[in-house]
mmCIF file of C-alpha atoms and ligand atoms in Angstrom:
data_model
loop_
_atom_site.group_PDB
_atom_site.id
_atom_site.type_symbol
_atom_site.label_atom_id
_atom_site.label_comp_id
_atom_site.label_asym_id
_atom_site.label_seq_id
_atom_site.Cartn_x
_atom_site.Cartn_y
_atom_site.Cartn_z
ATOM 1 C CA UNK A 866 -15.291 17.092 -9.257
ATOM 2 C CA UNK A 867 -14.276 20.377 -7.655
ATOM 3 C CA UNK A 868 -13.832 20.976 -3.947
ATOM 4 C CA UNK A 869 -17.098 20.363 -2.144
ATOM 5 C CA UNK A 870 -18.358 21.544 1.220
ATOM 6 C CA UNK A 871 -17.677 18.063 2.553
ATOM 7 C CA UNK A 872 -13.985 18.178 1.643
ATOM 8 C CA UNK A 873 -11.547 18.082 4.547
ATOM 9 C CA UNK A 874 -9.447 21.262 4.564
ATOM 10 C CA UNK A 875 -5.863 20.458 5.475
ATOM 11 C CA UNK A 876 -2.391 22.007 5.358
ATOM 12 C CA UNK A 877 -0.496 19.034 3.993
ATOM 13 C CA UNK A 878 -1.476 15.719 2.482
ATOM 14 C CA UNK A 879 1.134 12.977 2.346
ATOM 15 C CA UNK A 880 0.341 10.358 -0.298
ATOM 16 C CA UNK A 881 1.927 7.104 0.840
ATOM 17 C CA UNK A 882 2.610 5.709 4.317
ATOM 18 C CA UNK A 883 5.848 3.924 3.436
ATOM 19 C CA UNK A 884 9.010 4.602 5.448
ATOM 20 C CA UNK A 885 9.626 7.911 3.694
ATOM 21 C CA UNK A 886 6.016 9.104 4.064
ATOM 22 C CA UNK A 887 6.177 8.265 7.784
ATOM 23 C CA UNK A 888 9.439 10.166 8.289
ATOM 24 C CA UNK A 889 7.880 13.018 6.307
ATOM 25 C CA UNK A 890 5.161 13.232 8.978
ATOM 26 C CA UNK A 891 7.861 13.644 11.636
ATOM 27 C CA UNK A 892 9.783 16.309 9.723
ATOM 28 C CA UNK A 893 6.551 18.192 8.971
ATOM 29 C CA UNK A 894 5.746 18.080 12.676
ATOM 30 C CA UNK A 895 9.092 19.685 13.513
ATOM 31 C CA UNK A 896 8.281 22.661 11.285
ATOM 32 C CA UNK A 897 4.775 22.938 12.736
ATOM 33 C CA UNK A 898 2.744 21.299 9.953
ATOM 34 C CA UNK A 899 0.145 18.635 10.765
ATOM 35 C CA UNK A 900 -0.071 15.870 8.163
ATOM 36 C CA UNK A 901 -2.908 13.786 6.778
ATOM 37 C CA UNK A 902 -1.568 10.554 5.280
ATOM 38 C CA UNK A 903 -3.345 8.400 2.701
ATOM 39 C CA UNK A 904 -2.409 4.869 1.688
ATOM 40 C CA UNK A 905 -3.985 2.225 -0.508
ATOM 41 C CA UNK A 906 -2.935 -0.439 1.998
ATOM 42 C CA UNK A 907 -4.785 -1.164 5.243
ATOM 43 C CA UNK A 908 -1.724 -0.286 7.373
ATOM 44 C CA UNK A 909 1.448 1.836 7.280
ATOM 45 C CA UNK A 910 4.817 0.523 6.102
ATOM 46 C CA UNK A 911 4.897 0.547 2.293
ATOM 47 C CA UNK A 912 7.399 -1.870 0.748
ATOM 48 C CA UNK A 913 9.029 -2.600 4.148
ATOM 49 C CA UNK A 914 5.859 -4.237 5.428
ATOM 50 C CA UNK A 915 4.280 -5.423 2.184
ATOM 51 C CA UNK A 916 7.413 -6.980 0.675
ATOM 52 C CA UNK A 917 9.990 -7.771 3.377
ATOM 53 C CA UNK A 918 8.550 -7.446 6.916
ATOM 54 C CA UNK A 919 10.951 -9.927 8.512
ATOM 55 C CA UNK A 920 14.109 -9.291 6.502
ATOM 56 C CA UNK A 921 16.859 -7.234 8.127
ATOM 57 C CA UNK A 922 17.868 -3.798 6.806
ATOM 58 C CA UNK A 923 21.484 -2.881 7.533
ATOM 59 C CA UNK A 924 21.834 0.660 6.183
ATOM 60 C CA UNK A 925 19.636 2.811 8.385
ATOM 61 C CA UNK A 926 21.960 5.295 10.155
ATOM 62 C CA UNK A 927 22.764 4.407 13.765
ATOM 63 C CA UNK A 928 20.707 1.205 13.438
ATOM 64 C CA UNK A 929 23.095 -1.637 12.565
ATOM 65 C CA UNK A 930 20.172 -3.984 11.834
ATOM 66 C CA UNK A 931 16.388 -3.916 12.024
ATOM 67 C CA UNK A 932 13.636 -5.701 10.142
ATOM 68 C CA UNK A 933 11.205 -3.906 7.845
ATOM 69 C CA UNK A 934 8.536 -4.327 10.520
ATOM 70 C CA UNK A 935 10.758 -2.897 13.259
ATOM 71 C CA UNK A 936 11.698 0.108 11.148
ATOM 72 C CA UNK A 937 8.040 0.914 10.521
ATOM 73 C CA UNK A 938 7.187 0.555 14.218
ATOM 74 C CA UNK A 939 10.006 2.954 15.138
ATOM 75 C CA UNK A 940 9.013 5.492 12.499
ATOM 76 C CA UNK A 941 5.419 5.419 13.773
ATOM 77 C CA UNK A 942 6.646 5.890 17.335
ATOM 78 C CA UNK A 943 8.831 8.816 16.266
ATOM 79 C CA UNK A 944 5.959 10.505 14.397
ATOM 80 C CA UNK A 945 3.351 9.821 17.130
ATOM 81 C CA UNK A 946 3.811 13.154 18.997
ATOM 82 C CA UNK A 947 2.551 14.925 15.874
ATOM 83 C CA UNK A 948 -0.719 12.914 15.748
ATOM 84 C CA UNK A 949 -0.880 12.279 12.026
ATOM 85 C CA UNK A 950 -4.346 11.547 10.619
ATOM 86 C CA UNK A 951 -4.228 8.302 8.630
ATOM 87 C CA UNK A 952 -6.630 7.410 5.836
ATOM 88 C CA UNK A 953 -6.022 3.781 4.860
ATOM 89 C CA UNK A 954 -7.551 1.435 2.286
ATOM 90 C CA UNK A 955 -7.885 4.168 -0.312
ATOM 91 C CA UNK A 956 -5.975 5.163 -3.360
ATOM 92 C CA UNK A 957 -5.586 8.808 -4.307
ATOM 93 C CA UNK A 958 -7.202 9.048 -7.706
ATOM 94 C CA UNK A 959 -7.145 12.722 -8.625
ATOM 95 C CA UNK A 960 -5.241 15.881 -7.760
ATOM 96 C CA UNK A 961 -6.620 19.101 -9.232
ATOM 97 C CA UNK A 962 -5.016 22.517 -8.768
ATOM 98 C CA UNK A 963 -7.577 25.103 -7.639
ATOM 99 C CA UNK A 964 -7.659 28.790 -8.644
ATOM 100 C CA UNK A 965 -6.607 29.820 -5.104
ATOM 101 C CA UNK A 966 -3.381 27.787 -5.299
ATOM 102 C CA UNK A 967 -4.716 24.872 -3.219
ATOM 103 C CA UNK A 968 -5.356 21.348 -4.476
ATOM 104 C CA UNK A 969 -8.538 19.286 -4.552
ATOM 105 C CA UNK A 970 -7.798 15.621 -3.905
ATOM 106 C CA UNK A 971 -10.148 12.644 -4.206
ATOM 107 C CA UNK A 972 -9.648 9.054 -3.149
ATOM 108 C CA UNK A 973 -11.158 5.747 -4.216
ATOM 109 C CA UNK A 974 -13.120 5.664 -0.931
ATOM 110 C CA UNK A 975 -14.837 8.929 -1.805
ATOM 111 C CA UNK A 976 -12.815 11.027 0.663
ATOM 112 C CA UNK A 977 -12.264 14.577 -0.569
ATOM 113 C CA UNK A 978 -9.612 17.013 0.631
ATOM 114 C CA UNK A 979 -8.670 20.572 -0.107
ATOM 115 C CA UNK A 980 -5.034 20.953 0.784
ATOM 116 C CA UNK A 981 -2.449 23.716 0.690
ATOM 117 C CA UNK A 982 0.377 21.294 -0.102
ATOM 118 C CA UNK A 983 0.960 17.696 -1.138
ATOM 119 C CA UNK A 984 3.944 15.454 -0.562
ATOM 120 C CA UNK A 985 3.851 12.448 -2.867
ATOM 121 C CA UNK A 986 5.665 9.599 -1.102
ATOM 122 C CA UNK A 987 4.089 6.943 -3.294
ATOM 123 C CA UNK A 988 7.154 4.736 -3.776
ATOM 124 C CA UNK A 989 6.747 2.398 -6.694
ATOM 125 C CA UNK A 990 2.992 2.956 -6.646
ATOM 126 C CA UNK A 991 -0.069 1.947 -4.693
ATOM 127 C CA UNK A 992 -0.014 -1.657 -3.546
ATOM 128 C CA UNK A 993 -3.150 -3.234 -4.911
ATOM 129 C CA UNK A 994 -4.088 -6.929 -5.109
ATOM 130 C CA UNK A 995 -2.851 -8.690 -8.259
ATOM 131 C CA UNK A 996 -5.798 -9.498 -10.461
ATOM 132 C CA UNK A 997 -6.343 -12.419 -12.813
ATOM 133 C CA UNK A 998 -6.127 -11.176 -16.398
ATOM 134 C CA UNK A 999 -9.505 -12.622 -17.395
ATOM 135 C CA UNK A 1000 -12.043 -10.790 -19.535
ATOM 136 C CA UNK A 1001 -15.314 -10.226 -17.705
ATOM 137 C CA UNK A 1002 -14.048 -11.192 -14.245
ATOM 138 C CA UNK A 1003 -14.246 -7.641 -12.863
ATOM 139 C CA UNK A 1004 -18.056 -7.661 -13.211
ATOM 140 C CA UNK A 1005 -18.263 -10.336 -10.489
ATOM 141 C CA UNK A 1006 -15.926 -8.625 -8.002
ATOM 142 C CA UNK A 1007 -17.327 -8.340 -4.485
ATOM 143 C CA UNK A 1008 -20.176 -10.757 -5.343
ATOM 144 C CA UNK A 1009 -18.374 -13.971 -6.231
ATOM 145 C CA UNK A 1010 -14.790 -12.825 -6.678
ATOM 146 C CA UNK A 1011 -12.790 -11.422 -3.767
ATOM 147 C CA UNK A 1012 -9.229 -10.174 -3.301
ATOM 148 C CA UNK A 1013 -9.285 -10.424 0.500
ATOM 149 C CA UNK A 1014 -9.875 -13.509 2.661
ATOM 150 C CA UNK A 1015 -13.438 -13.729 4.017
ATOM 151 C CA UNK A 1016 -14.173 -11.862 7.227
ATOM 152 C CA UNK A 1017 -16.726 -14.471 8.205
ATOM 153 C CA UNK A 1018 -16.268 -18.007 6.841
ATOM 154 C CA UNK A 1019 -19.830 -18.967 7.783
ATOM 155 C CA UNK A 1020 -20.940 -16.894 4.774
ATOM 156 C CA UNK A 1021 -19.430 -19.699 2.682
ATOM 157 C CA UNK A 1022 -21.720 -22.378 4.074
ATOM 158 C CA UNK A 1023 -22.292 -25.141 1.509
ATOM 159 C CA UNK A 1024 -20.329 -23.315 -1.180
ATOM 160 C CA UNK A 1025 -17.726 -24.628 -3.575
ATOM 161 C CA UNK A 1026 -14.793 -22.342 -2.901
ATOM 162 C CA UNK A 1027 -11.706 -21.870 -5.070
ATOM 163 C CA UNK A 1028 -8.636 -20.003 -3.797
ATOM 164 C CA UNK A 1029 -5.930 -18.933 -6.229
ATOM 165 C CA UNK A 1030 -2.436 -18.195 -4.911
ATOM 166 C CA UNK A 1031 0.758 -19.675 -3.495
ATOM 167 C CA UNK A 1032 1.673 -17.289 -0.644
ATOM 168 C CA UNK A 1033 0.850 -17.089 3.048
ATOM 169 C CA UNK A 1034 -2.410 -15.217 2.524
ATOM 170 C CA UNK A 1035 -3.799 -17.779 0.052
ATOM 171 C CA UNK A 1036 -2.710 -20.797 2.076
ATOM 172 C CA UNK A 1037 -3.924 -19.379 5.380
ATOM 173 C CA UNK A 1038 -7.264 -18.558 3.746
ATOM 174 C CA UNK A 1039 -7.561 -22.101 2.356
ATOM 175 C CA UNK A 1040 -6.684 -23.443 5.783
ATOM 176 C CA UNK A 1041 -9.204 -21.298 7.649
ATOM 177 C CA UNK A 1042 -12.059 -22.187 5.284
ATOM 178 C CA UNK A 1043 -11.215 -25.902 5.291
ATOM 179 C CA UNK A 1044 -10.858 -26.081 9.063
ATOM 180 C CA UNK A 1045 -14.135 -24.216 9.601
ATOM 181 C CA UNK A 1046 -15.923 -27.022 7.767
ATOM 182 C CA UNK A 1047 -18.408 -24.469 6.401
ATOM 183 C CA UNK A 1048 -17.757 -24.869 2.674
ATOM 184 C CA UNK A 1049 -18.949 -27.811 0.584
ATOM 185 C CA UNK A 1050 -15.515 -28.036 -1.057
ATOM 186 C CA UNK A 1051 -12.251 -26.096 -0.978
ATOM 187 C CA UNK A 1052 -9.852 -26.070 -3.920
ATOM 188 C CA UNK A 1053 -6.488 -24.341 -3.764
ATOM 189 C CA UNK A 1054 -5.091 -23.484 -7.186
ATOM 190 C CA UNK A 1055 -1.670 -22.380 -8.357
ATOM 191 C CA UNK A 1056 0.071 -22.895 -11.660
ATOM 192 C CA UNK A 1057 2.725 -25.112 -10.047
ATOM 193 C CA UNK A 1058 2.680 -27.513 -7.121
ATOM 194 C CA UNK A 1059 5.001 -25.211 -5.141
ATOM 195 C CA UNK A 1060 4.249 -22.659 -2.451
ATOM 196 C CA UNK A 1061 5.963 -19.513 -1.160
ATOM 197 C CA UNK A 1062 4.510 -19.591 2.333
ATOM 198 C CA UNK A 1063 5.795 -20.267 5.855
ATOM 199 C CA UNK A 1064 6.905 -23.931 6.167
ATOM 200 C CA UNK A 1065 4.479 -24.582 9.043
ATOM 201 C CA UNK A 1066 1.496 -23.439 6.925
ATOM 202 C CA UNK A 1067 2.626 -25.502 3.941
ATOM 203 C CA UNK A 1068 2.879 -28.554 6.182
ATOM 204 C CA UNK A 1069 -0.733 -28.261 7.361
ATOM 205 C CA UNK A 1070 -1.922 -27.699 3.785
ATOM 206 C CA UNK A 1071 -0.120 -30.879 2.676
ATOM 207 C CA UNK A 1072 -1.766 -32.822 5.502
ATOM 208 C CA UNK A 1073 -5.218 -31.596 4.469
ATOM 209 C CA UNK A 1074 -4.463 -32.622 0.889
ATOM 210 C CA UNK A 1075 -3.484 -36.085 2.033
ATOM 211 C CA UNK A 1076 -6.674 -36.524 4.038
ATOM 212 C CA UNK A 1077 -8.731 -35.210 1.120
ATOM 213 C CA UNK A 1078 -10.205 -32.299 3.090
ATOM 214 C CA UNK A 1079 -8.596 -29.868 0.661
ATOM 215 C CA UNK A 1080 -8.043 -30.298 -3.046
ATOM 216 C CA UNK A 1081 -5.019 -28.813 -4.767
ATOM 217 C CA UNK A 1082 -5.050 -28.165 -8.489
ATOM 218 C CA UNK A 1083 -1.906 -27.199 -10.406
ATOM 219 C CA UNK A 1084 -3.506 -25.270 -13.247
ATOM 220 C CA UNK A 1085 -3.979 -21.921 -14.925
ATOM 221 C CA UNK A 1086 -7.357 -20.282 -15.418
ATOM 222 C CA UNK A 1087 -7.998 -19.545 -19.077
ATOM 223 C CA UNK A 1088 -11.630 -18.439 -19.087
ATOM 224 C CA UNK A 1089 -14.990 -18.219 -17.371
ATOM 225 C CA UNK A 1090 -18.280 -19.997 -17.851
ATOM 226 C CA UNK A 1091 -20.956 -17.500 -16.869
ATOM 227 C CA UNK A 1092 -24.594 -16.564 -16.993
ATOM 228 C CA UNK A 1093 -25.416 -12.856 -16.943
ATOM 229 C CA UNK A 1094 -25.529 -12.961 -13.153
ATOM 230 C CA UNK A 1095 -23.056 -15.604 -12.063
ATOM 231 C CA UNK A 1096 -19.810 -17.381 -12.721
ATOM 232 C CA UNK A 1097 -20.694 -21.049 -12.982
ATOM 233 C CA UNK A 1098 -17.249 -22.474 -13.602
ATOM 234 C CA UNK A 1099 -13.642 -21.697 -14.422
ATOM 235 C CA UNK A 1100 -12.010 -22.986 -17.585
ATOM 236 C CA UNK A 1101 -8.622 -24.329 -16.580
ATOM 237 C CA UNK A 1102 -5.589 -25.935 -18.163
ATOM 238 C CA UNK A 1103 -3.626 -28.251 -15.907
ATOM 239 C CA UNK A 1104 0.168 -28.579 -15.977
ATOM 240 C CA UNK A 1105 -0.069 -31.592 -18.298
ATOM 241 C CA UNK A 1106 -1.873 -29.396 -20.874
ATOM 242 C CA UNK A 1107 -5.347 -30.888 -20.325
ATOM 243 C CA UNK A 1108 -8.286 -28.479 -20.437
ATOM 244 C CA UNK A 1109 -11.225 -28.860 -18.059
ATOM 245 C CA UNK A 1110 -13.786 -26.875 -16.118
ATOM 246 C CA UNK A 1111 -14.020 -26.350 -12.403
ATOM 247 C CA UNK A 1112 -17.428 -25.472 -10.989
ATOM 248 C CA UNK A 1113 -17.538 -22.958 -8.174
ATOM 249 C CA UNK A 1114 -19.600 -20.537 -6.136
ATOM 250 C CA UNK A 1115 -16.911 -18.250 -4.734
ATOM 251 C CA UNK A 1116 -13.424 -17.363 -5.918
ATOM 252 C CA UNK A 1117 -10.686 -15.839 -3.777
ATOM 253 C CA UNK A 1118 -7.832 -14.406 -5.844
ATOM 254 C CA UNK A 1119 -4.995 -14.001 -3.346
ATOM 255 C CA UNK A 1120 -1.948 -13.665 -5.566
ATOM 256 C CA UNK A 1121 -0.186 -10.982 -3.548
ATOM 257 C CA UNK A 1122 0.138 -7.269 -4.050
ATOM 258 C CA UNK A 1123 1.554 -5.409 -7.013
ATOM 259 C CA UNK A 1124 2.514 -1.732 -7.070
ATOM 260 C CA UNK A 1125 0.604 0.433 -9.533
ATOM 261 C CA UNK A 1126 1.817 3.965 -10.164
ATOM 262 C CA UNK A 1127 -1.590 4.390 -11.736
ATOM 263 C CA UNK A 1128 -3.219 7.782 -11.579
ATOM 264 C CA UNK A 1129 -0.098 9.686 -10.440
ATOM 265 C CA UNK A 1130 1.102 9.688 -14.038
ATOM 266 C CA UNK A 1131 -2.048 11.632 -14.989
ATOM 267 C CA UNK A 1132 -1.686 14.529 -12.558
ATOM 268 C CA UNK A 1133 0.138 16.762 -15.026
ATOM 269 C CA UNK A 1134 3.500 16.594 -13.220
ATOM 270 C CA UNK A 1135 6.788 16.356 -15.141
ATOM 271 C CA UNK A 1136 8.021 12.794 -15.201
ATOM 272 C CA UNK A 1137 11.179 11.060 -16.286
ATOM 273 C CA UNK A 1138 11.078 7.315 -16.828
ATOM 274 C CA UNK A 1139 7.929 6.863 -14.704
ATOM 275 C CA UNK A 1140 9.355 8.926 -11.831
ATOM 276 C CA UNK A 1141 8.413 12.427 -10.721
ATOM 277 C CA UNK A 1142 11.073 14.984 -11.615
ATOM 278 C CA UNK A 1143 11.981 17.181 -8.622
ATOM 279 C CA UNK A 1144 14.505 19.848 -7.695
ATOM 280 C CA UNK A 1145 17.030 18.973 -5.017
ATOM 281 C CA UNK A 1146 16.597 22.132 -2.941
ATOM 282 C CA UNK A 1147 13.142 21.168 -1.662
ATOM 283 C CA UNK A 1148 12.198 18.110 -3.710
ATOM 284 C CA UNK A 1149 9.405 20.066 -5.322
ATOM 285 C CA UNK A 1150 7.798 18.769 -8.513
ATOM 286 C CA UNK A 1151 7.071 20.822 -11.621
ATOM 287 C CA UNK A 1152 3.876 22.051 -9.852
ATOM 288 C CA UNK A 1153 4.684 24.444 -6.984
ATOM 289 C CA UNK A 1154 3.168 23.109 -3.770
ATOM 290 C CA UNK A 1155 3.466 19.474 -4.803
ATOM 291 C CA UNK A 1156 6.583 17.777 -3.488
ATOM 292 C CA UNK A 1157 7.795 14.210 -4.141
ATOM 293 C CA UNK A 1158 10.069 12.173 -1.878
ATOM 294 C CA UNK A 1159 11.378 8.616 -1.713
ATOM 295 C CA UNK A 1160 11.297 6.011 -4.468
ATOM 296 C CA UNK A 1161 8.727 7.948 -6.523
ATOM 297 C CA UNK A 1162 11.033 10.835 -7.446
ATOM 298 C CA UNK A 1163 14.041 11.276 -9.682
ATOM 299 C CA UNK A 1164 16.889 13.780 -9.936
ATOM 300 C CA UNK A 1165 20.538 13.537 -10.962
ATOM 301 C CA UNK A 1166 22.237 10.933 -8.789
ATOM 302 C CA UNK A 1167 18.999 9.558 -7.296
ATOM 303 C CA UNK A 1168 19.336 6.294 -5.373
ATOM 304 C CA UNK A 1169 16.227 4.420 -4.246
ATOM 305 C CA UNK A 1170 17.320 4.013 -0.651
ATOM 306 C CA UNK A 1171 15.407 4.739 2.525
ATOM 307 C CA UNK A 1172 18.165 6.971 3.882
ATOM 308 C CA UNK A 1173 18.030 9.147 0.746
ATOM 309 C CA UNK A 1174 14.253 9.468 1.155
ATOM 310 C CA UNK A 1175 14.770 10.617 4.762
ATOM 311 C CA UNK A 1176 17.022 13.468 3.588
ATOM 312 C CA UNK A 1177 14.531 14.418 0.876
ATOM 313 C CA UNK A 1178 11.680 14.487 3.422
ATOM 314 C CA UNK A 1179 13.709 16.789 5.676
ATOM 315 C CA UNK A 1180 14.181 19.431 2.984
ATOM 316 C CA UNK A 1181 10.663 18.990 1.553
ATOM 317 C CA UNK A 1182 9.239 19.811 5.006
ATOM 318 C CA UNK A 1183 10.820 23.279 4.815
ATOM 319 C CA UNK A 1184 9.326 23.744 1.344
ATOM 320 C CA UNK A 1185 5.884 22.753 2.644
ATOM 321 C CA UNK A 1186 6.178 25.073 5.666
ATOM 322 C CA UNK A 1187 7.041 28.029 3.432
ATOM 323 C CA UNK A 1188 3.714 27.575 1.636
ATOM 324 C CA UNK A 1189 1.639 26.789 4.718
ATOM 325 C CA UNK A 1190 3.016 29.819 6.613
ATOM 326 C CA UNK A 1191 3.597 32.348 3.821
ATOM 327 C CA UNK A 1192 5.767 35.325 4.723
ATOM 328 C CA UNK A 1193 7.057 33.663 7.892
ATOM 329 C CA UNK A 1194 10.646 32.603 8.429
ATOM 330 C CA UNK A 1195 10.787 28.886 9.099
ATOM 331 C CA UNK A 1196 13.017 28.428 12.127
ATOM 332 C CA UNK A 1197 16.028 26.150 11.839
ATOM 333 C CA UNK A 1198 16.527 24.507 15.206
ATOM 334 C CA UNK A 1199 18.217 21.478 16.705
ATOM 335 C CA UNK A 1200 15.966 18.943 18.404
ATOM 336 C CA UNK A 1201 18.643 18.655 21.090
ATOM 337 C CA UNK A 1202 18.468 22.258 22.210
ATOM 338 C CA UNK A 1203 15.153 23.798 21.090
ATOM 339 C CA UNK A 1204 12.566 24.232 23.893
ATOM 340 C CA UNK A 1205 9.901 24.715 21.159
ATOM 341 C CA UNK A 1206 10.738 21.325 19.678
ATOM 342 C CA UNK A 1207 10.854 19.703 23.102
ATOM 343 C CA UNK A 1208 7.308 20.940 23.732
ATOM 344 C CA UNK A 1209 6.177 19.778 20.284
ATOM 345 C CA UNK A 1210 7.686 16.349 20.924
ATOM 346 C CA UNK A 1211 6.081 16.136 24.355
ATOM 347 C CA UNK A 1212 9.501 16.142 26.040
ATOM 348 C CA UNK A 1213 9.299 19.308 28.071
ATOM 349 C CA UNK A 1214 12.577 20.069 29.834
HETATM 350 C C1 LIG B 292 13.217 -6.837 -0.887
HETATM 351 C C2 LIG B 292 13.627 -5.391 -0.696
HETATM 352 C C3 LIG B 292 14.658 -5.082 0.167
HETATM 353 C C4 LIG B 292 15.051 -3.753 0.356
HETATM 354 N N1 LIG B 292 16.091 -3.476 1.209
HETATM 355 C C5 LIG B 292 16.469 -2.185 1.412
HETATM 356 C C6 LIG B 292 17.574 -1.866 2.283
HETATM 357 O O1 LIG B 292 18.224 -2.760 2.839
HETATM 358 N N2 LIG B 292 17.881 -0.561 2.448
HETATM 359 C C7 LIG B 292 17.197 0.453 1.830
HETATM 360 O O2 LIG B 292 17.524 1.631 2.032
HETATM 361 N N3 LIG B 292 16.173 0.173 0.989
HETATM 362 C C8 LIG B 292 15.797 -1.115 0.761
HETATM 363 N N4 LIG B 292 14.771 -1.385 -0.100
HETATM 364 C C9 LIG B 292 14.098 -0.265 -0.782
HETATM 365 C C10 LIG B 292 13.138 0.438 0.170
HETATM 366 O O3 LIG B 292 12.170 -0.484 0.653
HETATM 367 C C11 LIG B 292 12.480 1.595 -0.563
HETATM 368 O O4 LIG B 292 13.474 2.520 -0.949
HETATM 369 C C12 LIG B 292 11.476 2.280 0.357
HETATM 370 O O5 LIG B 292 10.427 1.409 0.736
HETATM 371 C C13 LIG B 292 10.877 3.506 -0.326
HETATM 372 O O6 LIG B 292 10.015 4.092 0.576
HETATM 373 P P1 LIG B 292 8.837 5.035 0.109
HETATM 374 O O7 LIG B 292 8.166 5.486 1.367
HETATM 375 O O8 LIG B 292 9.366 6.031 -0.847
HETATM 376 O O9 LIG B 292 7.853 4.117 -0.763
HETATM 377 P P2 LIG B 292 7.106 2.720 -0.482
HETATM 378 O O10 LIG B 292 7.750 1.949 0.597
HETATM 379 O O11 LIG B 292 6.971 2.089 -1.813
HETATM 380 O O12 LIG B 292 5.675 3.174 0.024
HETATM 381 C C14 LIG B 292 4.804 3.874 -0.815
HETATM 382 C C15 LIG B 292 3.388 3.767 -0.298
HETATM 383 O O13 LIG B 292 2.564 4.634 -1.077
HETATM 384 C C16 LIG B 292 1.309 4.020 -1.302
HETATM 385 N N5 LIG B 292 0.726 4.623 -2.511
HETATM 386 C C17 LIG B 292 1.283 4.767 -3.730
HETATM 387 N N6 LIG B 292 0.464 5.405 -4.585
HETATM 388 C C18 LIG B 292 -0.651 5.690 -3.878
HETATM 389 C C19 LIG B 292 -1.887 6.333 -4.191
HETATM 390 N N7 LIG B 292 -2.145 6.840 -5.399
HETATM 391 N N8 LIG B 292 -2.811 6.404 -3.211
HETATM 392 C C20 LIG B 292 -2.594 5.893 -1.975
HETATM 393 N N9 LIG B 292 -1.446 5.279 -1.620
HETATM 394 C C21 LIG B 292 -0.490 5.183 -2.553
HETATM 395 C C22 LIG B 292 1.658 2.534 -1.473
HETATM 396 O O14 LIG B 292 0.544 1.710 -1.189
HETATM 397 C C23 LIG B 292 2.803 2.370 -0.443
HETATM 398 O O15 LIG B 292 2.334 1.926 0.814
HETATM 399 C C24 LIG B 292 14.369 -2.702 -0.319
HETATM 400 C C25 LIG B 292 13.309 -3.014 -1.169
HETATM 401 C C26 LIG B 292 12.937 -4.332 -1.372
HETATM 402 C C27 LIG B 292 11.787 -4.638 -2.294
#
């Protein structure tokens, strides 16, 4: 698809709202570039929020300790004066260079952009729900198979519900459906009788198992029993090796998120071992106008650390500004002493 009249025309598109993408927004703001930010997740934070929200990080400069969640909150606060436009819940699928030097970008939600520059801050890839590797399952997605907990449990009235997973999301979903009393039956399934959720949640789940309100099945799903329109049952093998079937109406697959580099590898950019090759002057990729910062890039000496991504974002911002404001000198100024930056940051002296 080429750029359409409905495409949003922007100066810079940041792909990825992880810590480095968020700091990129701030650095772009300092050089006068407004950023649009796209992420596959429903909220900003990347790995810090998706993988370790409550674990402390000790190597952010001048911050002896902060959790992943705190770091993200501070980065958002720092970038707020520059009013980034966020586009969540969508994966960037295609990036196509246009004859005029711009790029046409399309997302899984159907959003289209025409942008002068792109900064890929995609980390280890888009975080998408882990899927069960079962032939034919995809055809039932969004009808009987879901990768998010239900928004309204009353939609499950009288249904036999199966939830697959061992983490907080799966257990909390099982809990909410059981406690609502809407479903005819609730079965929580995981390959082992062990959970990786908060102790308090596990405790309530165990109580519901004891009272028989919730069934737990330690088993793996090996196949589906279907008609053309519906899944009737799951074929399962329990931990003792016995095969059986489990009838159901609705299946929630809540096995956590997995990063998928996915389409980025198909955008025609030079890569080295699944990372985007960049120069270290401006962290520009092999395509002029497309920059890559943070965990997604590689160059001699690269370390996948947040602090390194912050440096990369700082220099990439100058590269972006050179393209957005061609022929203009990009001012180098200190935030401490520049009245222009004080105005931009809303801290007029
Ligand atoms: C358990 C753990 C502990 C860690 N501790 C530390 C530490 O103490 N110190 C430290 O410096 N680092 C630490 N790290 C590493 C640090 O988290 C990463 O270096 C950092 O998150 C990289 O940031 P990023 O913004 O480049 O990418 P990410 O945080 O991976 O964010 C990338 C974002 O891009 C999105 N995305 C990707 N592709 C697409 C697409 N096509 N469309 C839309 N969105 C897309 C993803 O959904 C994701 O939200 C730790 C990592 C882990 C897993």
